[in-house]
Amino acid sequence: MKKIILFLFVTVLFSAQETVTIDFKQSLKDKNSRTKSLTVKDIRQDKSVGSITNKRGTVEVKLVDENVTDFFSKRFSEDNKTTGNNDIMILLEDVKIYHEQAPNDNMTYAKAKIKISGFLKRNDKYYFIDRFDNVFVELNSDSKVAKNLAQTTSDIITEFIKNCYTRPVLSYYIPEKELENYGAYLANNNKSLKGNVLKDGVYFNNKSFFEQTPDPNHTLVKNKKGEVKKINNAQDVSISMAEVFCYVDNGVQYIGTATVFKEVKKDKFGSYIMASRAQMYPEKMGTGALVGAMAGGMVGAAIGVAIDSGSGRKMAKGYGFKNGTVTKIYIDPLTGDFVFTE
C-alpha cells in the first residue's frame, strides 16, 4: 500500500514539474543575403516566461537559452554563410505566458504576450523597422496548451526577425542612447499625436497618418445625414474601402476592420476601438489558427499572415482563439496594428 501511495505521489510530482521550452528551431536564413549581423538584446524586466496549469498539473515555460544575444547571434551565423551589409538590432521587450480572466471575460484563458521590435543600425543611429506587441489566447481545455503557446511564440518571434531583413524603415533615426526609449522618442515626430486636430481625408497606410498627409486624390462621399458612405478617386469612381487604412472626418479618425470602419477613441494609454476578436476576425478556423486576409491576398504561411506587411497588415493579427470578449483594442502608433492587451 505504501509503495502504491509513493508511486502516485512521485507521478503527480513529476507531472507537476513538466517544462516546455520555446525552442526557436526555425531557420533564420536571410534569403536575399542583405543582413550582415543580427543582435537580439533582451530588455525584459522579468526574465521568467511563466507557467500554465491544467488537469495534468503545472507546466513551466522557458526560453531554450536564457542568453538570447549569444543564441541568436550563433544561429544567424550558422544559417547565413553569405551575408550583406545591414546590421539588424532586435529588442526582446516582453515574453509572458500565463492564465487570466480579464474583467470582461466569462472564463479563464491561457494567454501569451509578446513584445518585440526591430531596427536597422547605421553608425550608431537606429532606424525603426517594425514592432510586434500583442496578446493572443488559447482555450485552457487543451492538455497541450502550453506547448501550443510555446510553439506559436517561437514561430512569431522567428518570423518577425526574418521579416526585419527586408522591411523598409522609418526615415527618423534614434540615437543609441535613446534606443530602449524609442517609442517616446519617435512620438516627437508623430504628427497624429501632437494634440492638433487631425486632418480630414483618406489615408492608405499608417505612415501617411503618422505624418498627417491625407491622399489628395481621394475624397469622402457622404449621404444627406453627413455619414461617409464611400470614397472616390480623382476620376470620381468609388474605390474598395478595404484599400483604406483609415479616414478622418471632422477631426475624428475611423479605422478599417474586417467588416466596418470604427470610430477611434482615446484614453491616457492611446487610441483604441471597442470590439472583440470574434468581431475583428470572423474567419472560422480552428483554435490556435493564425488567420487574416492581406490586401494582396492570403499569405501562404499562417505565421506569415500574423506578421507580414502590406496596406492591410492591421487586419492580419487574427491569431489564437476568437473569443467574444469585447474590450479596448489599441492602435499601435508606430505600425497601425491592432493591439490586444487582454
Short mmCIF file of C-alpha atoms in Angstrom, two decimals:
data_model
loop_
_atom_site.label_atom_id
_atom_site.label_comp_id
_atom_site.label_asym_id
_atom_site.label_seq_id
_atom_site.Cartn_x
_atom_site.Cartn_y
_atom_site.Cartn_z
CA MET A 1 0.00 0.00 0.00
CA LYS A 2 2.84 2.38 0.90
CA LYS A 3 4.52 1.61 -2.43
CA ILE A 4 1.33 2.47 -4.30
CA ILE A 5 0.97 5.78 -2.44
CA LEU A 6 4.64 6.59 -3.06
CA PHE A 7 4.23 5.77 -6.75
CA LEU A 8 1.20 8.02 -7.05
CA PHE A 9 2.98 10.83 -5.22
CA VAL A 10 6.02 10.61 -7.48
CA THR A 11 3.76 10.50 -10.58
CA VAL A 12 1.85 13.61 -9.52
CA LEU A 13 5.07 15.40 -8.59
CA PHE A 14 6.63 14.52 -11.97
CA SER A 15 3.61 15.75 -13.91
CA ALA A 16 3.53 18.96 -11.88
CA GLN A 17 7.16 19.70 -12.79
CA GLU A 18 6.82 19.45 -16.56
CA THR A 19 8.77 22.04 -18.53
CA VAL A 20 8.17 23.23 -22.08
CA THR A 21 10.73 25.27 -24.00
CA ILE A 22 10.33 28.00 -26.58
CA ASP A 23 12.88 26.39 -28.85
CA PHE A 24 13.39 28.74 -31.85
CA LYS A 25 14.19 25.81 -34.14
CA GLN A 26 13.07 27.66 -37.26
CA SER A 27 15.65 28.87 -39.74
CA LEU A 28 16.96 32.43 -39.53
CA LYS A 29 18.21 32.48 -43.10
CA ASP A 30 18.10 35.78 -44.96
CA LYS A 31 17.12 34.59 -48.44
CA ASN A 32 18.29 37.84 -50.02
CA SER A 33 21.61 37.91 -48.15
CA ARG A 34 21.16 41.56 -47.19
CA THR A 35 21.96 41.17 -43.50
CA LYS A 36 25.49 41.20 -42.11
CA SER A 37 24.73 40.73 -38.43
CA LEU A 38 21.84 40.05 -36.08
CA THR A 39 21.85 41.24 -32.48
CA VAL A 40 18.99 40.33 -30.15
CA LYS A 41 19.02 42.34 -26.93
CA ASP A 42 16.95 41.05 -24.04
CA ILE A 43 15.50 44.05 -22.18
CA ARG A 44 12.66 42.19 -20.43
CA GLN A 45 12.13 43.48 -16.90
CA ASP A 46 11.08 39.99 -15.77
CA LYS A 47 13.19 37.22 -17.31
CA SER A 48 10.82 34.40 -16.31
CA VAL A 49 8.34 33.38 -19.03
CA GLY A 50 5.60 31.87 -16.88
CA SER A 51 3.53 28.73 -16.45
CA ILE A 52 0.21 27.12 -17.36
CA THR A 53 -1.84 24.92 -15.01
CA ASN A 54 -4.29 22.36 -16.34
CA LYS A 55 -5.54 18.86 -15.49
CA ARG A 56 -2.05 17.42 -15.97
CA GLY A 57 -0.52 19.82 -13.48
CA THR A 58 1.61 22.93 -13.81
CA VAL A 59 3.75 23.32 -16.92
CA GLU A 60 6.56 25.85 -16.74
CA VAL A 61 7.57 27.55 -19.98
CA LYS A 62 11.16 28.67 -20.53
CA LEU A 63 13.32 30.02 -23.33
CA VAL A 64 15.61 27.37 -24.77
CA ASP A 65 18.59 29.58 -23.86
CA GLU A 66 18.44 32.47 -21.40
CA ASN A 67 21.37 34.17 -23.15
CA VAL A 68 19.33 35.24 -26.16
CA THR A 69 22.07 37.50 -27.57
CA ASP A 70 24.59 34.68 -27.97
CA PHE A 71 21.92 32.18 -29.00
CA PHE A 72 20.53 34.21 -31.91
CA SER A 73 23.93 35.51 -32.99
CA LYS A 74 25.20 31.95 -33.27
CA ARG A 75 22.07 30.75 -35.04
CA PHE A 76 22.26 33.61 -37.54
CA SER A 77 25.89 32.76 -38.32
CA GLU A 78 25.04 29.09 -38.78
CA ASP A 79 22.11 29.82 -41.11
CA ASN A 80 23.75 32.58 -43.17
CA LYS A 81 27.07 31.75 -44.81
CA THR A 82 26.63 34.60 -47.28
CA THR A 83 25.93 37.97 -45.70
CA GLY A 84 25.22 41.52 -46.80
CA ASN A 85 25.72 44.99 -45.33
CA ASN A 86 22.84 45.50 -42.91
CA ASP A 87 23.14 45.27 -39.14
CA ILE A 88 19.82 44.35 -37.53
CA MET A 89 19.07 45.05 -33.88
CA ILE A 90 16.14 43.30 -32.19
CA LEU A 91 14.81 44.32 -28.78
CA LEU A 92 13.10 41.49 -26.94
CA GLU A 93 10.82 43.55 -24.70
CA ASP A 94 8.39 41.04 -23.23
CA VAL A 95 7.55 37.33 -23.40
CA LYS A 96 4.95 36.10 -20.92
CA ILE A 97 2.74 33.01 -20.78
CA TYR A 98 0.02 33.00 -18.13
CA HIS A 99 -3.63 32.48 -17.17
CA GLU A 100 -6.04 35.35 -16.99
CA GLN A 101 -9.70 36.06 -16.63
CA ALA A 102 -9.91 39.66 -17.78
CA PRO A 103 -12.74 41.83 -16.37
CA ASN A 104 -14.98 41.19 -19.37
CA ASP A 105 -14.05 37.53 -19.90
CA ASN A 106 -16.57 34.85 -18.97
CA MET A 107 -13.83 32.29 -18.28
CA THR A 108 -10.10 31.96 -17.70
CA TYR A 109 -7.92 31.73 -20.79
CA ALA A 110 -4.32 30.70 -21.34
CA LYS A 111 -2.52 33.66 -22.85
CA ALA A 112 0.81 34.70 -24.29
CA LYS A 113 2.09 38.26 -24.53
CA ILE A 114 4.89 39.12 -26.93
CA LYS A 115 6.53 42.47 -27.46
CA ILE A 116 9.48 42.66 -29.83
CA SER A 117 10.85 45.43 -32.01
CA GLY A 118 13.36 45.67 -34.85
CA PHE A 119 15.83 48.33 -36.03
CA LEU A 120 18.39 48.89 -38.74
CA LYS A 121 21.71 50.15 -37.37
CA ARG A 122 23.77 52.71 -39.26
CA ASN A 123 26.77 54.32 -37.50
CA ASP A 124 25.25 54.34 -34.01
CA LYS A 125 21.93 55.53 -35.39
CA TYR A 126 18.94 53.21 -35.34
CA TYR A 127 16.02 53.27 -37.77
CA PHE A 128 12.76 51.70 -36.69
CA ILE A 129 11.65 48.74 -38.83
CA ASP A 130 8.70 47.11 -37.11
CA ARG A 131 7.13 46.06 -33.84
CA PHE A 132 5.00 43.13 -32.69
CA ASP A 133 3.12 43.90 -29.49
CA ASN A 134 0.14 41.70 -28.74
CA VAL A 135 -1.63 39.16 -26.56
CA PHE A 136 -3.12 36.01 -28.03
CA VAL A 137 -5.31 33.47 -26.27
CA GLU A 138 -5.92 29.73 -26.26
CA LEU A 139 -8.63 27.59 -24.70
CA ASN A 140 -7.23 26.15 -21.49
CA SER A 141 -9.11 22.86 -22.01
CA ASP A 142 -6.42 21.58 -24.41
CA SER A 143 -3.88 19.49 -22.49
CA LYS A 144 -1.18 20.70 -24.91
CA VAL A 145 -1.96 24.39 -24.43
CA ALA A 146 1.48 25.20 -23.00
CA LYS A 147 3.18 23.53 -25.98
CA ASN A 148 0.85 25.33 -28.37
CA LEU A 149 1.63 28.71 -26.85
CA ALA A 150 5.36 27.99 -26.76
CA GLN A 151 5.36 26.91 -30.40
CA THR A 152 3.37 29.92 -31.56
CA THR A 153 5.63 32.25 -29.57
CA SER A 154 8.68 30.66 -31.19
CA ASP A 155 7.15 30.97 -34.66
CA ILE A 156 6.14 34.60 -34.27
CA ILE A 157 9.48 35.78 -32.87
CA THR A 158 11.48 33.91 -35.52
CA GLU A 159 9.32 35.14 -38.39
CA PHE A 160 9.38 38.67 -37.00
CA ILE A 161 13.19 38.63 -37.10
CA LYS A 162 13.24 37.38 -40.69
CA ASN A 163 10.64 39.96 -41.65
CA CYS A 164 13.03 42.67 -40.43
CA TYR A 165 15.61 41.66 -43.03
CA THR A 166 13.59 43.22 -45.84
CA ARG A 167 11.06 45.69 -44.47
CA PRO A 168 11.52 49.43 -45.09
CA VAL A 169 12.48 51.71 -42.21
CA LEU A 170 11.17 54.99 -40.83
CA SER A 171 13.17 57.97 -42.04
CA TYR A 172 13.61 59.28 -38.48
CA TYR A 173 16.63 57.89 -36.68
CA ILE A 174 17.05 57.09 -32.99
CA PRO A 175 20.35 57.80 -31.19
CA GLU A 176 21.88 54.78 -29.48
CA LYS A 177 21.30 56.23 -26.02
CA GLU A 178 17.56 56.55 -26.76
CA LEU A 179 17.11 53.11 -28.32
CA GLU A 180 15.31 51.48 -25.40
CA ASN A 181 13.09 54.55 -25.18
CA TYR A 182 12.37 54.51 -28.91
CA GLY A 183 8.57 54.75 -28.59
CA ALA A 184 8.62 58.03 -26.71
CA TYR A 185 11.46 59.34 -28.87
CA LEU A 186 9.65 58.65 -32.16
CA ALA A 187 6.42 60.08 -30.76
CA ASN A 188 8.04 63.51 -31.08
CA ASN A 189 7.86 63.12 -34.87
CA ASN A 190 4.35 61.63 -34.94
CA LYS A 191 2.12 64.49 -36.06
CA SER A 192 -1.02 62.47 -35.32
CA LEU A 193 -0.07 62.54 -31.61
CA LYS A 194 0.74 66.24 -31.36
CA GLY A 195 -2.64 67.18 -29.98
CA ASN A 196 -3.63 69.18 -33.02
CA VAL A 197 -6.88 68.49 -34.89
CA LEU A 198 -6.40 65.58 -37.27
CA LYS A 199 -6.51 66.49 -40.96
CA ASP A 200 -9.67 65.32 -42.72
CA GLY A 201 -9.19 62.97 -45.64
CA VAL A 202 -8.21 59.47 -46.74
CA TYR A 203 -5.10 57.63 -45.50
CA PHE A 204 -3.91 54.49 -47.26
CA ASN A 205 -1.29 53.49 -44.69
CA ASN A 206 -0.15 54.27 -41.19
CA LYS A 207 2.90 56.20 -42.42
CA SER A 208 0.73 58.83 -44.10
CA PHE A 209 -1.43 59.06 -40.97
CA PHE A 210 1.73 59.31 -38.84
CA GLU A 211 2.83 62.26 -41.00
CA GLN A 212 -0.72 63.65 -41.36
CA THR A 213 -0.61 63.69 -45.16
CA PRO A 214 -4.02 62.53 -46.46
CA ASP A 215 -4.15 61.44 -50.09
CA PRO A 216 -5.06 64.49 -52.21
CA ASN A 217 -6.60 62.37 -54.98
CA HIS A 218 -9.35 60.76 -52.92
CA THR A 219 -12.41 62.29 -51.30
CA LEU A 220 -15.03 61.24 -48.78
CA VAL A 221 -18.57 60.92 -50.13
CA LYS A 222 -21.39 61.40 -47.60
CA ASN A 223 -25.13 60.89 -47.57
CA LYS A 224 -27.71 63.51 -46.57
CA LYS A 225 -27.14 62.66 -42.89
CA GLY A 226 -23.47 63.51 -43.21
CA GLU A 227 -22.35 59.88 -42.93
CA VAL A 228 -19.41 58.68 -45.01
CA LYS A 229 -20.70 56.06 -47.44
CA LYS A 230 -17.88 55.70 -49.96
CA ILE A 231 -14.56 57.06 -51.12
CA ASN A 232 -13.98 58.32 -54.66
CA ASN A 233 -10.74 58.70 -56.59
CA ALA A 234 -9.71 61.59 -58.83
CA GLN A 235 -11.89 60.18 -61.62
CA ASP A 236 -14.89 60.29 -59.27
CA VAL A 237 -15.01 56.49 -59.21
CA SER A 238 -15.61 54.64 -55.95
CA ILE A 239 -12.74 52.53 -54.65
CA SER A 240 -12.82 49.48 -52.39
CA MET A 241 -12.95 50.54 -48.76
CA ALA A 242 -10.68 47.56 -48.00
CA GLU A 243 -7.81 49.53 -49.57
CA VAL A 244 -8.09 52.29 -46.97
CA PHE A 245 -6.17 52.25 -43.71
CA CYS A 246 -8.35 54.94 -42.16
CA TYR A 247 -10.10 58.20 -42.86
CA VAL A 248 -10.65 61.34 -40.82
CA ASP A 249 -13.96 63.20 -40.88
CA ASN A 250 -14.49 66.36 -38.85
CA GLY A 251 -11.28 65.66 -36.96
CA VAL A 252 -12.36 62.14 -35.92
CA GLN A 253 -10.44 59.07 -37.08
CA TYR A 254 -12.27 56.00 -38.38
CA ILE A 255 -10.20 52.87 -38.90
CA GLY A 256 -10.99 49.86 -41.05
CA THR A 257 -11.70 46.45 -39.52
CA ALA A 258 -12.73 43.18 -41.15
CA THR A 259 -16.32 44.36 -41.60
CA VAL A 260 -16.73 48.08 -40.85
CA PHE A 261 -14.92 51.32 -40.11
CA LYS A 262 -14.92 52.03 -36.38
CA GLU A 263 -14.58 55.36 -34.62
CA VAL A 264 -11.26 55.69 -32.84
CA LYS A 265 -11.36 56.98 -29.29
CA LYS A 266 -8.57 57.95 -26.92
CA ASP A 267 -7.61 57.49 -23.29
CA LYS A 268 -4.39 58.01 -21.35
CA PHE A 269 -2.91 54.84 -22.88
CA GLY A 270 -3.54 55.73 -26.51
CA SER A 271 -6.03 55.37 -29.35
CA TYR A 272 -8.45 52.44 -29.33
CA ILE A 273 -11.64 50.91 -30.66
CA MET A 274 -14.15 48.71 -28.85
CA ALA A 275 -14.51 45.19 -30.29
CA SER A 276 -13.81 41.50 -29.71
CA ARG A 277 -11.52 39.08 -31.51
CA ALA A 278 -14.59 37.31 -32.90
CA GLN A 279 -15.81 40.58 -34.41
CA MET A 280 -12.40 41.60 -35.71
CA TYR A 281 -11.52 38.25 -37.26
CA PRO A 282 -14.71 36.50 -38.35
CA GLU A 283 -12.95 33.78 -40.33
CA LYS A 284 -13.94 30.40 -38.94
CA MET A 285 -10.83 28.33 -38.31
CA GLY A 286 -9.66 26.02 -35.55
CA THR A 287 -8.31 27.05 -32.19
CA GLY A 288 -4.79 28.40 -32.49
CA ALA A 289 -5.13 29.16 -36.20
CA LEU A 290 -3.42 32.30 -37.40
CA VAL A 291 -5.68 33.91 -39.95
CA GLY A 292 -6.24 37.18 -41.76
CA ALA A 293 -6.73 38.43 -45.27
CA MET A 294 -3.97 40.64 -46.59
CA ALA A 295 -4.63 43.40 -49.10
CA GLY A 296 -2.69 41.44 -51.70
CA GLY A 297 -4.32 38.09 -51.00
CA MET A 298 -3.85 35.32 -48.48
CA VAL A 299 -0.29 34.73 -47.34
CA GLY A 300 0.67 31.09 -47.62
CA ALA A 301 2.11 30.52 -44.17
CA ALA A 302 -0.10 31.10 -41.16
CA ILE A 303 2.62 32.83 -39.19
CA GLY A 304 3.43 34.93 -42.23
CA VAL A 305 -0.12 36.19 -42.10
CA ALA A 306 0.31 37.11 -38.46
CA ILE A 307 3.20 39.49 -39.01
CA ASP A 308 3.60 40.17 -42.73
CA SER A 309 3.49 43.65 -44.18
CA GLY A 310 1.12 45.41 -46.53
CA SER A 311 -1.60 48.02 -46.53
CA GLY A 312 -3.91 45.55 -44.81
CA ARG A 313 -1.45 44.31 -42.18
CA LYS A 314 -3.60 45.66 -39.35
CA MET A 315 -6.13 43.02 -40.44
CA ALA A 316 -3.59 40.24 -40.14
CA LYS A 317 -3.42 39.73 -36.41
CA GLY A 318 -6.21 37.20 -36.04
CA TYR A 319 -4.22 34.55 -34.21
CA GLY A 320 -5.38 32.44 -31.31
CA PHE A 321 -8.87 31.62 -30.10
CA LYS A 322 -11.53 34.05 -31.36
CA ASN A 323 -13.28 34.74 -28.07
CA GLY A 324 -16.21 37.13 -27.88
CA THR A 325 -14.88 39.35 -25.10
CA VAL A 326 -15.45 42.99 -26.04
CA THR A 327 -12.50 45.07 -24.92
CA LYS A 328 -10.40 48.08 -25.80
CA ILE A 329 -8.22 47.26 -28.80
CA TYR A 330 -5.44 49.79 -29.06
CA ILE A 331 -3.81 51.00 -32.27
CA ASP A 332 -0.03 50.92 -32.32
CA PRO A 333 1.02 54.48 -33.28
CA LEU A 334 4.21 53.22 -34.95
CA THR A 335 2.75 50.39 -37.03
CA GLY A 336 -1.01 50.92 -37.19
CA ASP A 337 -1.55 47.38 -35.93
CA PHE A 338 -4.36 46.45 -33.59
CA VAL A 339 -3.03 45.63 -30.13
CA PHE A 340 -4.95 43.38 -27.75
CA THR A 341 -3.93 43.88 -24.14
CA GLU A 342 -6.03 41.09 -22.60
#
